[in-house]
PDB file of C-alpha atoms in Angstrom:
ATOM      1  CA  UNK A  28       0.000   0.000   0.000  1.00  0.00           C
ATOM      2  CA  UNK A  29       1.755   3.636  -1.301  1.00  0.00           C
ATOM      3  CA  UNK A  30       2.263   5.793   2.212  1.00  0.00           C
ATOM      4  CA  UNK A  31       0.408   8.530   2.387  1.00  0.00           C
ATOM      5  CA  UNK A  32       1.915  11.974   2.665  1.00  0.00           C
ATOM      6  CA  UNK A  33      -0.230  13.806   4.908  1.00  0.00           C
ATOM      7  CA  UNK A  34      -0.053  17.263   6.733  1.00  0.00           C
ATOM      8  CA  UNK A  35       1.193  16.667  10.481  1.00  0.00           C
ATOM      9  CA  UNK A  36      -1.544  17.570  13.045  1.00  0.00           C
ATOM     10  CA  UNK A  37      -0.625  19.822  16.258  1.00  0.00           C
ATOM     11  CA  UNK A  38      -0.826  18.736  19.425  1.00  0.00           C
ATOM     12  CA  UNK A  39      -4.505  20.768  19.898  1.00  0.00           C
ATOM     13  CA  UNK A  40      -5.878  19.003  16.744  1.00  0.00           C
ATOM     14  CA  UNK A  41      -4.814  15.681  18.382  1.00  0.00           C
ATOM     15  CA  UNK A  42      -6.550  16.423  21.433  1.00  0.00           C
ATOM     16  CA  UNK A  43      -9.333  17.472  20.094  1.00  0.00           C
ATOM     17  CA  UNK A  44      -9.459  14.352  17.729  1.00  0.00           C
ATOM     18  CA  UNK A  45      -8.721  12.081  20.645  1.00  0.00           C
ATOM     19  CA  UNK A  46     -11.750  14.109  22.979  1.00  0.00           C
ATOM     20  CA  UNK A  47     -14.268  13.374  20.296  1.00  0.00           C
ATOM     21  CA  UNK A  48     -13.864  10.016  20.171  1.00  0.00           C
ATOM     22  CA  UNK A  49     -13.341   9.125  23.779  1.00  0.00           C
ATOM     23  CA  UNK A  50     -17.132  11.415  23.593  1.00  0.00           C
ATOM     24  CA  UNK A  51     -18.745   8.745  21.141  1.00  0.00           C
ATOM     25  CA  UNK A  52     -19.821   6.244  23.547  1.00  0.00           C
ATOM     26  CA  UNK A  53     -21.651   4.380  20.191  1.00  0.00           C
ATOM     27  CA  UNK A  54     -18.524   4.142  18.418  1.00  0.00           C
ATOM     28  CA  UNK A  55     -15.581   3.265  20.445  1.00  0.00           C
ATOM     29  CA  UNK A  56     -11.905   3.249  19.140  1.00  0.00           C
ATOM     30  CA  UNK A  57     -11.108   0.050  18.381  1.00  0.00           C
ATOM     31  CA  UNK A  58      -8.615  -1.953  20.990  1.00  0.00           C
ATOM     32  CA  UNK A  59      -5.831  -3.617  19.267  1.00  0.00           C
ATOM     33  CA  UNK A  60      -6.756  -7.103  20.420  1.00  0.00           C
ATOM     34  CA  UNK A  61     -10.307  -6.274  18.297  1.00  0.00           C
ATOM     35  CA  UNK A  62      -7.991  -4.998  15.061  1.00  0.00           C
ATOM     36  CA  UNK A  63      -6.151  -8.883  15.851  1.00  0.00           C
ATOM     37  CA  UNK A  64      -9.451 -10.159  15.758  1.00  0.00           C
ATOM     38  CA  UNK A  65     -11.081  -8.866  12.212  1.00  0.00           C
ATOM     39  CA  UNK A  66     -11.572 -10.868   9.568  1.00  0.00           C
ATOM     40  CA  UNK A  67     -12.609  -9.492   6.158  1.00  0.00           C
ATOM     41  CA  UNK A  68     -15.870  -8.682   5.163  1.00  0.00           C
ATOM     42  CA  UNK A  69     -16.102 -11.872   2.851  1.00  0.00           C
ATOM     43  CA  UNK A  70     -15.035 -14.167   4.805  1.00  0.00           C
ATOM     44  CA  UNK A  71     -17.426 -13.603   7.935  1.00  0.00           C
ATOM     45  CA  UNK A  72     -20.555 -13.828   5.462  1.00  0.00           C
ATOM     46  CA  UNK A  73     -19.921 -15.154   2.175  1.00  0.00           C
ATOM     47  CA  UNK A  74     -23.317 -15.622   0.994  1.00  0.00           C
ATOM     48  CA  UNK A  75     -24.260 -12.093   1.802  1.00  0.00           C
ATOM     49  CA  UNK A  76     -20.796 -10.850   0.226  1.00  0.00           C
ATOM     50  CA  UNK A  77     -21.559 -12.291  -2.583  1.00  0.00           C
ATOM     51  CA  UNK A  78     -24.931 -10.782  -3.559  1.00  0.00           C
ATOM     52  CA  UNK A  79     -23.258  -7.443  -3.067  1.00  0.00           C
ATOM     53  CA  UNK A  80     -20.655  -7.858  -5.387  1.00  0.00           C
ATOM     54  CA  UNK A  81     -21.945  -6.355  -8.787  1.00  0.00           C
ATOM     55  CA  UNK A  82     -20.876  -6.897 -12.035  1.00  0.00           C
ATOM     56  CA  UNK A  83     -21.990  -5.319 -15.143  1.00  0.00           C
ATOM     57  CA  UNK A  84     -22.055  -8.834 -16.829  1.00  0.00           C
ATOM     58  CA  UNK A  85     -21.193  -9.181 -20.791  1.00  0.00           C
ATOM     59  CA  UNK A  86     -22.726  -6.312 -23.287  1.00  0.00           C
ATOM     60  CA  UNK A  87     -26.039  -7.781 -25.037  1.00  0.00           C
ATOM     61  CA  UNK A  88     -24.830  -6.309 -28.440  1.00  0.00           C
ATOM     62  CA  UNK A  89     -21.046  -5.377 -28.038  1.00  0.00           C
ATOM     63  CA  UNK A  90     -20.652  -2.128 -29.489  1.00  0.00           C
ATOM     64  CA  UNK A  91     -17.290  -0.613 -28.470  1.00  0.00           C
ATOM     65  CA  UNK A  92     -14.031  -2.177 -28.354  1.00  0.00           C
ATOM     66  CA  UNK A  93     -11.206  -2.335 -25.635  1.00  0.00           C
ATOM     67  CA  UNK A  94      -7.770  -0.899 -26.598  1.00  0.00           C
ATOM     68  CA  UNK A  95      -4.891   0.042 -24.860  1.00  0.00           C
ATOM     69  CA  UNK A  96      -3.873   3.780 -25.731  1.00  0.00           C
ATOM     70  CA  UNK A  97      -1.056   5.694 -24.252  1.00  0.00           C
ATOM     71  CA  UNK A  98      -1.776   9.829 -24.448  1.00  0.00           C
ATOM     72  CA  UNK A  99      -0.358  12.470 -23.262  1.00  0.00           C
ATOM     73  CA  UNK A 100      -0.963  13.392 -19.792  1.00  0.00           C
ATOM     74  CA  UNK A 101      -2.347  16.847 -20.424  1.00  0.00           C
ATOM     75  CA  UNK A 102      -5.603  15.737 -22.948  1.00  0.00           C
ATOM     76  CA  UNK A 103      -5.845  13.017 -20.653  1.00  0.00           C
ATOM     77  CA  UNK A 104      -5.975  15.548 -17.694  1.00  0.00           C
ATOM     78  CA  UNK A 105      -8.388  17.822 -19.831  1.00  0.00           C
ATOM     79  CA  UNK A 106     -10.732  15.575 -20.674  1.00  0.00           C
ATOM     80  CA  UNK A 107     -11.073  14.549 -17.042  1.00  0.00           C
ATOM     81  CA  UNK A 108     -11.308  18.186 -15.479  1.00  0.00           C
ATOM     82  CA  UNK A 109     -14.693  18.122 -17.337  1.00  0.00           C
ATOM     83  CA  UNK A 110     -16.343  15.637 -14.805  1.00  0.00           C
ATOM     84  CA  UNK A 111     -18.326  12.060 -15.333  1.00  0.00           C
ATOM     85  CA  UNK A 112     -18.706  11.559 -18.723  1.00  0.00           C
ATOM     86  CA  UNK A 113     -15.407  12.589 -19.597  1.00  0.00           C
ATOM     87  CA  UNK A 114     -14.451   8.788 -21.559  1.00  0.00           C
ATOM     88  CA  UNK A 115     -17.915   9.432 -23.384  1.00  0.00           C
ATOM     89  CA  UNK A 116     -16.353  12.842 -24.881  1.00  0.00           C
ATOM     90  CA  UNK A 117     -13.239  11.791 -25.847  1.00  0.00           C
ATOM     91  CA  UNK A 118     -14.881   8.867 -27.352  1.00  0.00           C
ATOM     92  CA  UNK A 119     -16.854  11.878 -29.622  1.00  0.00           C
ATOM     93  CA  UNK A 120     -14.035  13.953 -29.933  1.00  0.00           C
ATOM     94  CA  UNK A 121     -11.996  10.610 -31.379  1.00  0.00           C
ATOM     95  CA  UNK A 122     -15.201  10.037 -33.699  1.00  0.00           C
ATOM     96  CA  UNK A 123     -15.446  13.512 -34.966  1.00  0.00           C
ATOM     97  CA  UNK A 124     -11.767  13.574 -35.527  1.00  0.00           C
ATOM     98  CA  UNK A 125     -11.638  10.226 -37.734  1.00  0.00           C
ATOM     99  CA  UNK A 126     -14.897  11.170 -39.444  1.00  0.00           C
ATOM    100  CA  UNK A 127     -12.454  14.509 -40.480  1.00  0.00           C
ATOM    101  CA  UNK A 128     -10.339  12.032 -41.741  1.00  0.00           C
ATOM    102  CA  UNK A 129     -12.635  10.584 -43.969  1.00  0.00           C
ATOM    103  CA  UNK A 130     -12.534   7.281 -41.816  1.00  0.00           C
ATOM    104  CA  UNK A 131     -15.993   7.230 -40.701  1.00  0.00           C
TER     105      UNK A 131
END
């Protein structure tokens, strides 16, 4: 797992951190005999794990194809910056580009 690089915290931050929790009667911190203890998700309920895992299953009429494409980082970077959807444009911008080209 990459280490995170994260801002230090002062020493109020830390207390006030540590105050909340020792507040939250419902949620305790967890002891480390407890973190010893867990066991994944999965493997305490299988059946249950398994009707949660979703898959989008094979397309009914395939209609796009998967490539491997290496671009540069910036159209990349552009293309994301424009939100959810962003695969969907370039996809268009691609299509509008080769039907320029007098490829479709």
């Amino acid at each position: 797992m990459p280490k995170l690089d994260l801002p230090s915290i002062t020493d109020a931050e830390e207390a006030r951190i540590q105050a909340g929790i020792a507040a939250d009667s419902d949620n305790p911190e967890v002891t480390d005999a407890q973190a010893r203890q867990a066991r994944p998700f999965a493997e305490v309920f299988p059946e249950l794990a398994a009707t949660l895992r979703r898959s989008r299953g094979p397309q009914k009429a395939p209609t796009k194809q998967l490539v491997s494409l290496r671009l540069d980082s910036e159209i990349v970077e552009a293309f994301k910056a424009t939100g959810p959807g962003w695969q969907t444009r370039m996809n268009d911008a691609l299509r509008a580009a080769a039907r320029d080209l007098g490829a479709g």
